[in-house]
Amino acid sequence: MGKRSMEASLDRWLSTPSLQLTYAQLVERLKAEKRRIVVVIDDLDRLSSDEIRSMMQMVKSIGKLPYVTYLLSYDRKHVWTALEEGRAVVPLEPTFAEKIIQQELTLPQPSSSALLSLLDENIGFIAQDIEASDRWYNIVTHGIRRWMKTPRDINRYTNALKFTWPALENEVDPADIIAMEGLRLFEPKIFDWIKANRDFLFSEGSFRFRADDAKSEQVTVLEGLIADYSDKSVIPLLACLFPNRAKKITGNKHSLGEPHYQVVRRRGIGHVNVFKTYMAFGLSEDTIPFSTIQSVLGNLNNEDVLHAIFGEWVLRKDSKSQPMIGELFTEIQYRMIEPNAVKPTQELLNALFSAGEAVSRLNAKHGFLMLGPSQVLYLLIADILKTYSPGQAARALNAALNVQRNVAYGIEVFNYFGTLLGEIGVSEERVDSPISKQDWAAFRDQLKPLFEEDLASGEYLRYPKTWATIRAYAYFFGANQCKVWVVQSAQENAAFLLGTANALLTETTGSHGTRYSIKEAPDVGIYDLQALLPVAKDVAKTSIFSGEDAERLAAFIDGAISWLDKPAAKIGAN
């Protein structure tokens, strides 16, 4: 059986034409056909050196076939270098490539304008709505013109943008996508530096409090990368993308970057949430979608829609479990700045007032350098009121107060503007009040009877900002009556007691966590610490509060005891 198998294998081998015979038969057929054949071998330079040599040897081996022409497409530098590797160079002797290639044609280098024209045709899907501006000229001059050197560059660039744009459309400025994708493809070392230095670019993390010399270290690293892998033209491009770091990047202390509100409005990469969206290749959970902003701006006369939007976003949390509604208010606020400022409406003010109480109830940890949702809402309402003339502001405030009887939030606004006007808490009027004293007084007169109704019904005990309630009571009914009323309310309601304690505390946050302590100078004109202390001790024994609330109550008790032990406090008590 083994002998028969071997004989069969030998017969098959002998029956298979040899390579020489096959070649000879092919030559005869080609001569008989007399048809011209062109064999195109493209992108030869993309192979490894060994693969390039193998391919060229095969071309040389069969290159004498009649009527067959081989068209090789390659980058001369890479292919010729691969062919000459390890070969001794003899003067006047033809190179290996010259022995194979009969005629070499060098394609002309396309002009910059021709390349840009071709690119313009290819990326119209993303660039068509970009307005001509100094900023766009900067991106074209210091980025695109440098990157586009061959048609292949255009194909790579176009393919990258076609892949990226659908995922980021409307969420990232198209001009910034074009710039960032160019850096990613053609200057990867610079792109990697950007990706690795988010904290530096946006003054986050350790760079929030670090000195300028530490920030300069990052620029020194960037300068080294530019020297090795790029050129100085990339510097104005980076300053354009990250205007808040323009002075550091350019080294020009007088460099004026684009205002931050404009960066936010156009969804620029220089806004940290947009940066995260781009790097995550999709909408960051810390970012307000463009569609939501458009829904607000497109429904400024529809109070129900605005109320629904704000109600939804009051409940939304970011990646750090912090409320996102403040970010939405900031987006609206930036769009009320010229040029092309959005004109606010009464319906918008009404909806903001209606959302105010829910916003005030949010427990937001915003740090020292950031504003919480309540503060951002105050500023947004202030910007809206600035658009009204004297007299109109009062009517707008009163309409917002009454549309859904927003008394709890009305008390906060009353305190906020009263403080700015020097009517509450301070003795001097400040210049930054968005409304006049006459408008504030008209709002006060509308608010007082509604506040009295809530005092009578006990509804005031549900107000989220106890300090504002106490300040308003002291303004309307006097400090002495307020002092008694605060103690009575605290005795009747533990939540009011805790709110009163919070009004008298400060907090410090550090490596040890958050600590609470009583203010150095509590307003004893309206807070009777001696009467509040036993109430607080009794509530603490019931253990109805836990976590931070229990810590705050304990801090109030300790602080009240320490303060009452001071000689000045004892003299005042006597």
Coordinates of C-alpha atoms in Angstrom, one line a residue:
M1 CA 0.0 0.0 0.0
G2 CA 2.9 2.3 0.8
K3 CA 4.5 1.6 -2.5
R4 CA 1.3 2.4 -4.5
S5 CA 0.9 5.8 -2.5
M6 CA 4.4 6.8 -3.3
E7 CA 4.0 5.9 -7.0
A8 CA 0.8 8.0 -7.1
S9 CA 2.5 11.0 -5.6
L10 CA 5.4 10.7 -8.0
D11 CA 3.1 10.5 -10.9
R12 CA 1.3 13.7 -9.8
W13 CA 4.6 15.5 -9.4
L14 CA 5.8 14.5 -12.8
S15 CA 2.5 15.5 -14.4
T16 CA 2.8 19.0 -12.9
P17 CA 4.4 21.4 -15.4
S18 CA 7.7 23.0 -14.2
L19 CA 7.9 26.7 -13.5
Q20 CA 10.2 27.1 -16.5
L21 CA 7.7 25.3 -18.7
T22 CA 4.8 27.3 -17.4
Y23 CA 6.7 30.5 -18.0
A24 CA 7.5 29.4 -21.6
Q25 CA 3.8 28.6 -22.3
L26 CA 2.8 32.0 -20.9
V27 CA 5.3 33.8 -23.1
E28 CA 3.9 32.0 -26.2
R29 CA 0.3 32.9 -25.3
L30 CA 1.1 36.5 -24.7
K31 CA 2.9 36.7 -28.1
A32 CA -0.1 35.1 -29.8
E33 CA -2.6 37.4 -28.1
K34 CA -0.6 40.6 -28.7
R35 CA -2.6 42.4 -26.0
R36 CA -1.0 45.1 -23.9
I37 CA -1.3 44.4 -20.1
V38 CA -0.4 46.9 -17.4
V39 CA 0.2 45.5 -13.9
V40 CA -0.1 48.2 -11.2
I41 CA 1.6 47.7 -7.9
D42 CA 0.7 50.5 -5.6
D43 CA 1.9 51.6 -2.1
L44 CA 5.1 49.7 -2.4
D45 CA 6.7 52.0 0.1
R46 CA 4.3 50.8 2.8
L47 CA 5.9 47.4 3.0
S48 CA 8.8 46.5 5.2
S49 CA 12.3 46.5 3.8
D50 CA 12.4 42.8 3.4
E51 CA 9.0 42.8 1.7
I52 CA 10.1 45.5 -0.6
R53 CA 13.2 43.5 -1.7
S54 CA 11.1 40.4 -2.2
M55 CA 8.5 42.2 -4.3
M56 CA 11.2 43.8 -6.5
Q57 CA 12.9 40.4 -7.0
M58 CA 9.6 38.9 -8.2
V59 CA 9.1 41.8 -10.6
K60 CA 12.6 41.4 -11.9
S61 CA 12.1 37.6 -12.3
I62 CA 9.0 38.0 -14.5
G63 CA 9.6 41.4 -15.8
K64 CA 10.6 40.2 -19.3
L65 CA 7.1 38.9 -20.2
P66 CA 6.2 40.2 -23.7
Y67 CA 3.4 42.9 -23.9
V68 CA 3.4 43.3 -20.1
T69 CA 4.3 46.6 -18.4
Y70 CA 4.7 47.0 -14.7
L71 CA 3.7 50.3 -13.1
L72 CA 5.2 50.7 -9.6
S73 CA 3.9 53.4 -7.3
Y74 CA 6.1 54.3 -4.4
D75 CA 8.0 56.9 -2.3
R76 CA 11.5 56.8 -3.8
K77 CA 13.2 57.5 -0.5
H78 CA 11.8 54.5 1.3
V79 CA 12.0 52.0 -1.6
W80 CA 15.5 52.8 -2.8
T81 CA 16.8 52.8 0.8
A82 CA 15.3 49.3 1.3
L83 CA 16.9 48.0 -1.9
E84 CA 20.4 49.3 -1.1
E85 CA 20.4 48.0 2.5
G86 CA 23.4 45.7 3.1
R87 CA 24.7 46.2 -0.4
A88 CA 28.3 47.4 -1.0
V89 CA 28.3 50.5 -3.1
V90 CA 30.7 50.4 -6.1
P91 CA 31.3 53.7 -7.9
L92 CA 29.7 53.9 -11.4
E93 CA 27.9 50.6 -10.9
P94 CA 24.2 50.9 -11.3
T95 CA 22.1 50.4 -8.3
F96 CA 19.8 47.4 -7.8
A97 CA 16.8 49.6 -8.4
E98 CA 18.2 50.9 -11.6
K99 CA 18.7 47.4 -12.9
I100 CA 15.0 46.7 -12.4
I101 CA 13.3 50.0 -13.2
Q102 CA 13.6 51.1 -16.8
Q103 CA 11.9 54.5 -16.6
E104 CA 11.2 56.5 -13.4
L105 CA 8.8 59.4 -13.4
T106 CA 8.5 61.7 -10.5
L107 CA 5.1 63.1 -9.9
P108 CA 5.0 66.9 -9.6
Q109 CA 4.3 68.2 -6.1
P110 CA 0.8 69.7 -6.0
S111 CA 0.5 73.3 -5.1
S112 CA -0.8 74.3 -1.7
S113 CA -3.8 76.0 -3.2
A114 CA -4.6 72.9 -5.3
L115 CA -4.4 70.7 -2.2
L116 CA -6.6 73.0 -0.1
S117 CA -9.1 73.2 -3.0
L118 CA -9.3 69.4 -3.0
L119 CA -9.6 69.3 0.7
D120 CA -12.3 71.9 0.7
E121 CA -14.4 69.6 -1.6
N122 CA -13.8 66.6 0.6
I123 CA -14.6 68.1 4.0
G124 CA -17.5 70.3 3.0
F125 CA -19.8 68.1 5.2
I126 CA -18.1 69.6 8.3
A127 CA -16.6 72.9 7.2
Q128 CA -19.6 74.3 5.2
D129 CA -21.0 76.2 8.2
I130 CA -17.8 77.5 9.6
E131 CA -17.8 81.3 9.5
A132 CA -14.7 83.1 8.1
S133 CA -12.9 84.7 11.0
D134 CA -9.5 85.4 12.4
R135 CA -9.7 82.3 14.4
W136 CA -10.5 80.0 11.4
Y137 CA -7.7 81.7 9.4
N138 CA -5.4 80.9 12.3
I139 CA -6.4 77.2 12.1
V140 CA -6.0 77.1 8.4
T141 CA -2.6 78.9 8.3
H142 CA -0.9 77.3 11.3
G143 CA -2.5 73.9 11.0
I144 CA -4.1 72.8 7.8
R145 CA -1.7 74.4 5.3
R146 CA 1.3 72.8 7.1
W147 CA -0.3 69.3 7.2
M148 CA -1.6 69.0 3.7
K149 CA 1.4 68.0 1.6
T150 CA 0.1 65.2 -0.6
P151 CA -3.2 63.8 -1.8
R152 CA -2.7 60.9 0.6
D153 CA -2.7 63.4 3.5
I154 CA -6.1 64.7 2.3
N155 CA -7.5 61.2 2.1
R156 CA -6.3 60.3 5.6
Y157 CA -7.6 63.6 7.0
T158 CA -11.0 63.2 5.2
N159 CA -11.5 59.7 6.4
A160 CA -10.7 60.7 10.0
L161 CA -13.2 63.5 9.9
K162 CA -15.9 61.4 8.4
F163 CA -15.4 59.0 11.2
T164 CA -15.3 61.6 14.0
W165 CA -17.9 64.1 12.9
P166 CA -21.1 62.0 13.3
A167 CA -20.3 61.2 16.9
L168 CA -19.5 64.8 17.9
E169 CA -21.7 66.9 15.6
N170 CA -23.3 69.8 17.4
E171 CA -21.4 69.0 20.6
V172 CA -17.9 70.2 19.6
D173 CA -17.1 73.2 17.4
P174 CA -16.4 71.8 13.9
A175 CA -13.4 74.1 13.5
D176 CA -11.9 72.7 16.7
I177 CA -12.6 69.1 15.5
I178 CA -10.7 69.9 12.3
A179 CA -7.8 71.3 14.3
M180 CA -7.7 68.5 16.8
E181 CA -7.9 65.7 14.2
G182 CA -5.1 67.3 12.3
L183 CA -2.9 67.3 15.4
R184 CA -3.8 63.7 16.1
L185 CA -2.9 62.6 12.6
F186 CA 0.1 64.7 11.7
E187 CA 1.5 65.9 15.0
P188 CA 0.8 63.0 17.4
K189 CA 3.5 64.0 19.9
I190 CA 1.8 67.4 20.3
F191 CA -1.6 65.7 20.5
D192 CA -0.4 63.3 23.2
W193 CA 0.9 66.3 25.2
I194 CA -2.6 67.9 25.0
K195 CA -4.3 64.7 26.1
A196 CA -1.9 64.2 29.0
N197 CA -2.1 67.8 30.3
R198 CA -5.8 68.4 30.8
D199 CA -5.2 69.6 34.4
F200 CA -2.6 72.2 33.2
L201 CA -4.8 73.4 30.3
F202 CA -7.9 73.9 32.5
S203 CA -6.2 74.7 35.9
E204 CA -7.6 71.6 37.5
G205 CA -6.2 69.1 40.0
S206 CA -2.8 70.0 41.3
F207 CA -2.6 73.0 38.9
R208 CA -5.5 74.7 40.6
F209 CA -3.2 76.1 43.3
R210 CA 0.3 75.5 41.9
A211 CA 2.7 78.4 41.3
D212 CA 3.5 79.8 37.9
D213 CA 6.9 78.1 37.8
A214 CA 5.2 74.6 38.0
K215 CA 2.9 75.6 35.1
S216 CA 5.9 76.7 33.2
E217 CA 7.4 73.3 33.5
Q218 CA 4.6 71.9 31.3
V219 CA 5.3 74.6 28.7
T220 CA 9.0 73.7 28.7
V221 CA 8.1 70.1 27.9
L222 CA 5.9 71.3 25.1
E223 CA 8.7 73.5 23.7
G224 CA 11.0 70.4 23.6
L225 CA 8.4 68.4 21.7
I226 CA 7.9 71.3 19.2
A227 CA 11.6 71.5 18.6
D228 CA 11.9 67.7 18.0
Y229 CA 8.7 66.9 16.2
S230 CA 7.0 70.1 14.9
D231 CA 7.7 73.7 14.4
K232 CA 6.8 77.0 16.0
S233 CA 3.7 77.4 13.8
V234 CA 1.9 75.1 16.1
I235 CA 2.2 77.6 19.0
P236 CA -0.4 80.1 17.8
L237 CA -2.7 77.1 16.9
L238 CA -2.5 75.8 20.4
A239 CA -3.1 79.3 21.8
C240 CA -6.2 79.5 19.6
L241 CA -7.6 76.2 20.8
F242 CA -6.8 76.9 24.5
P243 CA -7.2 80.7 24.9
N244 CA -7.1 80.5 28.7
R245 CA -3.6 79.2 28.4
A246 CA -2.6 81.6 25.6
K247 CA -0.2 83.6 27.7
K248 CA 1.7 80.6 28.9
I249 CA 1.8 78.8 25.6
T250 CA 3.0 81.8 23.6
G251 CA 5.2 83.3 26.4
N252 CA 3.5 86.7 25.7
K253 CA 2.1 88.2 28.9
H254 CA 0.0 90.5 26.9
S255 CA -1.6 87.8 24.8
L256 CA -5.4 88.3 24.9
G257 CA -7.2 85.0 24.5
E258 CA -10.8 84.5 23.4
P259 CA -13.3 85.4 26.2
H260 CA -14.4 82.2 28.0
Y261 CA -18.1 82.9 27.3
Q262 CA -17.4 82.8 23.6
V263 CA -15.6 79.5 23.9
V264 CA -18.6 78.0 25.8
R265 CA -21.1 79.4 23.3
R266 CA -19.4 77.9 20.3
R267 CA -18.7 74.6 22.1
G268 CA -14.9 75.1 21.8
I269 CA -12.3 72.5 22.9
G270 CA -11.1 75.1 25.3
H271 CA -14.1 74.4 27.5
V272 CA -13.2 71.5 29.8
N273 CA -16.5 69.6 29.3
V274 CA -16.2 69.9 25.5
F275 CA -12.6 68.7 25.8
K276 CA -13.8 65.6 27.7
T277 CA -16.5 65.0 25.1
Y278 CA -13.9 65.1 22.3
M279 CA -11.5 62.8 24.1
A280 CA -14.2 60.4 25.0
F281 CA -15.4 60.4 21.4
G282 CA -19.0 61.0 22.6
L283 CA -21.0 63.3 24.9
S284 CA -19.4 63.6 28.3
E285 CA -21.7 63.0 31.2
D286 CA -20.5 66.4 32.5
T287 CA -21.7 68.3 29.4
I288 CA -25.1 69.8 28.7
P289 CA -26.1 68.5 25.2
F290 CA -26.4 71.1 22.5
S291 CA -29.9 69.9 21.8
T292 CA -31.0 70.9 25.3
I293 CA -29.6 74.4 24.9
Q294 CA -31.4 74.7 21.6
S295 CA -34.6 73.5 23.2
V296 CA -34.3 76.3 25.8
L297 CA -33.5 79.0 23.3
G298 CA -36.2 77.8 20.9
N299 CA -38.9 77.9 23.6
L300 CA -38.2 81.2 25.4
N301 CA -41.9 82.0 25.0
N302 CA -43.2 78.7 26.2
E303 CA -43.1 78.6 30.0
D304 CA -44.4 75.0 30.3
V305 CA -41.6 73.6 28.1
L306 CA -38.9 75.6 30.0
H307 CA -40.3 74.5 33.3
A308 CA -40.1 70.8 32.1
I309 CA -36.5 71.2 30.9
F310 CA -35.4 72.8 34.2
G311 CA -37.3 70.2 36.2
E312 CA -35.5 67.4 34.4
W313 CA -32.0 69.0 34.8
V314 CA -32.4 69.7 38.4
L315 CA -32.3 66.0 38.9
R316 CA -29.4 65.3 36.6
K317 CA -25.9 64.5 38.1
D318 CA -22.5 64.7 36.6
S319 CA -19.6 62.1 36.9
K320 CA -18.9 63.3 40.4
S321 CA -22.6 63.0 41.4
Q322 CA -23.0 66.8 41.5
P323 CA -26.0 68.7 40.1
M324 CA -25.7 69.8 36.5
I325 CA -28.5 72.5 36.5
G326 CA -25.9 75.2 37.3
E327 CA -24.0 74.3 34.1
L328 CA -27.3 74.7 32.1
F329 CA -27.9 78.1 33.7
T330 CA -24.3 79.1 32.8
E331 CA -24.9 78.1 29.2
I332 CA -28.0 80.4 29.1
Q333 CA -26.1 83.2 30.8
Y334 CA -23.3 83.2 28.2
R335 CA -25.8 83.4 25.4
M336 CA -27.1 86.6 26.8
I337 CA -23.8 88.4 26.2
E338 CA -23.2 90.5 23.1
P339 CA -22.6 90.0 20.2
N340 CA -25.8 88.2 19.1
A341 CA -27.2 88.2 22.6
V342 CA -30.4 86.2 23.2
K343 CA -33.2 88.4 24.5
P344 CA -34.7 87.0 27.7
T345 CA -38.5 86.7 28.2
Q346 CA -40.9 86.9 31.0
E347 CA -41.6 83.2 30.5
L348 CA -37.9 82.4 31.0
L349 CA -37.9 84.4 34.3
N350 CA -41.1 82.7 35.5
A351 CA -39.6 79.3 34.8
L352 CA -36.4 80.1 36.6
F353 CA -38.3 81.3 39.6
S354 CA -40.4 78.1 39.6
A355 CA -37.2 76.1 39.6
G356 CA -35.5 78.2 42.2
E357 CA -36.8 76.4 45.3
A358 CA -35.8 73.0 43.9
V359 CA -32.4 74.3 43.0
S360 CA -31.9 75.7 46.6
R361 CA -32.6 72.2 48.0
L362 CA -29.7 70.7 46.1
N363 CA -26.7 69.6 48.1
A364 CA -23.9 70.7 45.8
K365 CA -20.2 70.4 46.7
H366 CA -18.8 73.0 44.4
G367 CA -15.5 73.9 46.1
F368 CA -14.0 77.3 46.7
L369 CA -13.4 78.5 43.2
M370 CA -16.7 77.4 41.7
L371 CA -20.2 78.8 42.1
G372 CA -23.0 76.5 43.2
P373 CA -26.3 76.2 41.3
S374 CA -28.0 78.7 43.5
Q375 CA -25.4 81.3 43.0
V376 CA -25.4 80.8 39.2
L377 CA -29.2 81.1 39.2
Y378 CA -29.0 84.4 41.1
L379 CA -26.5 85.8 38.6
L380 CA -28.7 84.6 35.6
I381 CA -31.8 86.3 37.0
A382 CA -29.7 89.4 37.7
D383 CA -28.6 89.5 34.0
I384 CA -32.2 89.1 32.9
L385 CA -33.3 92.0 35.1
K386 CA -30.5 94.2 33.7
T387 CA -32.3 94.2 30.4
Y388 CA -35.4 95.9 31.9
S389 CA -35.8 99.6 32.5
P390 CA -36.6 101.0 35.9
G391 CA -40.2 100.0 36.8
Q392 CA -40.2 97.1 34.4
A393 CA -37.9 95.1 36.6
A394 CA -40.4 95.2 39.5
R395 CA -43.3 94.2 37.3
A396 CA -41.2 91.3 35.9
L397 CA -40.2 90.1 39.4
N398 CA -43.8 90.4 40.7
A399 CA -45.1 88.4 37.8
A400 CA -42.5 85.7 38.4
L401 CA -43.4 85.6 42.1
N402 CA -47.1 85.2 41.6
V403 CA -47.2 82.9 38.6
Q404 CA -46.9 79.8 40.8
R405 CA -46.7 81.6 44.2
N406 CA -43.0 81.1 44.5
V407 CA -42.7 82.7 47.9
A408 CA -39.8 80.5 49.2
Y409 CA -37.6 81.5 46.3
G410 CA -38.9 85.0 46.4
I411 CA -37.5 85.4 49.9
E412 CA -34.1 84.4 48.6
V413 CA -34.2 86.9 45.8
F414 CA -35.5 89.5 48.2
N415 CA -32.4 88.9 50.4
Y416 CA -30.0 88.7 47.5
F417 CA -30.9 92.0 45.9
G418 CA -31.6 93.7 49.3
T419 CA -28.0 92.9 50.2
L420 CA -26.7 94.4 47.0
L421 CA -28.7 97.5 47.6
G422 CA -27.5 97.9 51.2
E423 CA -31.0 97.3 52.6
I424 CA -30.3 94.0 54.3
G425 CA -27.2 92.9 56.2
V426 CA -24.9 95.8 55.2
S427 CA -25.0 99.5 55.6
E428 CA -23.8 100.7 52.2
E429 CA -25.3 100.3 48.8
R430 CA -23.2 98.3 46.3
V431 CA -22.9 99.5 42.7
D432 CA -23.5 96.1 41.1
S433 CA -27.2 95.8 41.9
P434 CA -29.2 94.9 38.7
I435 CA -32.3 96.7 40.0
S436 CA -33.1 100.0 41.6
K437 CA -34.2 100.5 45.2
Q438 CA -37.6 101.5 43.9
D439 CA -38.0 98.2 42.0
W440 CA -36.8 96.3 45.0
A441 CA -39.3 98.1 47.3
A442 CA -42.1 97.3 44.9
F443 CA -41.1 93.6 45.0
R444 CA -40.9 93.8 48.8
D445 CA -44.4 95.1 49.1
Q446 CA -45.7 92.3 46.9
L447 CA -43.8 89.7 48.8
K448 CA -44.6 90.7 52.4
P449 CA -48.3 89.6 52.5
L450 CA -47.5 86.3 50.9
F451 CA -44.7 85.7 53.5
E452 CA -47.1 86.6 56.3
E453 CA -49.5 84.0 55.0
D454 CA -46.8 81.3 55.1
L455 CA -45.8 82.4 58.6
A456 CA -49.3 81.9 59.8
S457 CA -49.7 78.5 58.1
G458 CA -46.3 77.2 59.0
E459 CA -45.3 76.8 55.4
Y460 CA -42.2 78.9 56.1
L461 CA -40.8 75.8 57.9
R462 CA -40.4 74.1 54.5
Y463 CA -38.3 76.9 53.0
P464 CA -34.9 75.5 51.9
K465 CA -32.8 78.5 53.0
T466 CA -33.5 79.1 56.7
W467 CA -30.9 82.0 56.8
A468 CA -32.9 83.9 54.1
T469 CA -36.2 83.3 56.0
I470 CA -34.6 84.6 59.2
R471 CA -33.1 87.7 57.5
A472 CA -36.5 88.5 55.9
Y473 CA -38.3 88.2 59.2
A474 CA -35.8 90.5 60.9
Y475 CA -36.3 93.0 58.1
F476 CA -40.1 93.0 58.3
F477 CA -40.6 92.7 62.0
G478 CA -37.5 93.8 63.7
A479 CA -34.5 92.1 65.3
N480 CA -35.9 91.7 68.8
Q481 CA -39.1 90.0 67.7
C482 CA -37.0 87.9 65.3
K483 CA -34.8 86.6 68.1
V484 CA -37.8 85.3 70.0
W485 CA -39.4 83.9 66.8
V486 CA -36.2 82.0 65.8
V487 CA -36.1 80.2 69.2
Q488 CA -39.8 79.3 69.1
S489 CA -39.5 78.0 65.5
A490 CA -36.4 75.9 66.5
Q491 CA -38.3 74.4 69.4
E492 CA -41.2 73.5 67.2
N493 CA -39.3 72.1 64.2
A494 CA -35.9 70.3 64.3
A495 CA -35.3 71.0 60.6
F496 CA -35.6 74.7 61.3
L497 CA -33.1 74.3 64.2
L498 CA -30.7 72.6 61.8
G499 CA -31.2 75.4 59.2
T500 CA -30.5 78.0 61.9
A501 CA -27.3 76.1 63.0
N502 CA -26.2 76.0 59.3
A503 CA -26.7 79.8 59.1
L504 CA -24.2 80.3 61.9
L505 CA -21.5 77.8 60.7
T506 CA -18.6 78.0 58.4
E507 CA -16.8 75.1 56.8
T508 CA -13.3 74.4 55.8
T509 CA -12.2 71.6 53.4
G510 CA -8.7 70.1 53.2
S511 CA -6.8 66.8 53.4
H512 CA -8.6 66.1 56.7
G513 CA -12.0 66.4 55.0
T514 CA -14.7 68.9 55.8
R515 CA -14.9 70.6 59.2
Y516 CA -17.6 72.9 60.6
S517 CA -17.2 75.6 63.1
I518 CA -19.3 78.5 64.4
K519 CA -18.7 81.9 62.9
E520 CA -16.3 84.2 64.8
A521 CA -19.0 86.9 65.1
P522 CA -22.5 85.4 65.0
D523 CA -25.2 88.0 64.7
V524 CA -26.5 87.9 68.3
G525 CA -28.9 90.6 67.4
I526 CA -31.2 88.0 65.8
Y527 CA -29.7 84.7 67.1
D528 CA -30.1 84.0 70.9
L529 CA -27.4 81.4 71.3
Q530 CA -28.1 81.0 75.0
A531 CA -31.7 80.0 74.3
L532 CA -30.9 77.9 71.2
L533 CA -28.1 75.8 72.8
P534 CA -30.4 73.7 75.1
V535 CA -32.8 73.2 72.2
A536 CA -29.9 71.9 70.1
K537 CA -28.7 69.6 72.9
D538 CA -32.2 68.1 73.3
V539 CA -32.4 67.5 69.5
A540 CA -28.9 65.9 69.4
K541 CA -30.0 63.4 72.1
T542 CA -32.8 62.1 69.8
S543 CA -30.3 61.2 67.1
I544 CA -32.8 62.2 64.4
F545 CA -30.0 63.6 62.3
S546 CA -27.1 61.6 60.8
G547 CA -24.1 62.1 58.6
E548 CA -23.2 65.7 57.8
D549 CA -26.4 67.0 59.4
A550 CA -25.3 65.4 62.7
E551 CA -21.8 66.8 62.3
R552 CA -23.2 70.3 61.7
L553 CA -25.5 70.2 64.7
A554 CA -22.6 69.0 66.9
A555 CA -20.3 71.7 65.6
F556 CA -23.0 74.3 66.4
I557 CA -23.3 73.0 70.0
D558 CA -19.6 73.0 70.5
G559 CA -19.2 76.5 68.9
A560 CA -22.1 78.0 70.9
I561 CA -20.6 76.7 74.2
S562 CA -17.2 78.1 73.3
W563 CA -18.7 81.5 72.2
L564 CA -20.9 81.8 75.3
D565 CA -17.8 81.2 77.5
K566 CA -16.2 84.3 76.0
P567 CA -16.1 87.3 78.4
A568 CA -17.8 89.5 75.8
A569 CA -20.7 87.1 75.5
K570 CA -21.2 86.9 79.2
I571 CA -21.3 90.7 79.5
G572 CA -23.8 90.8 76.7
A573 CA -26.0 88.2 78.5
N574 CA -25.9 90.1 81.8

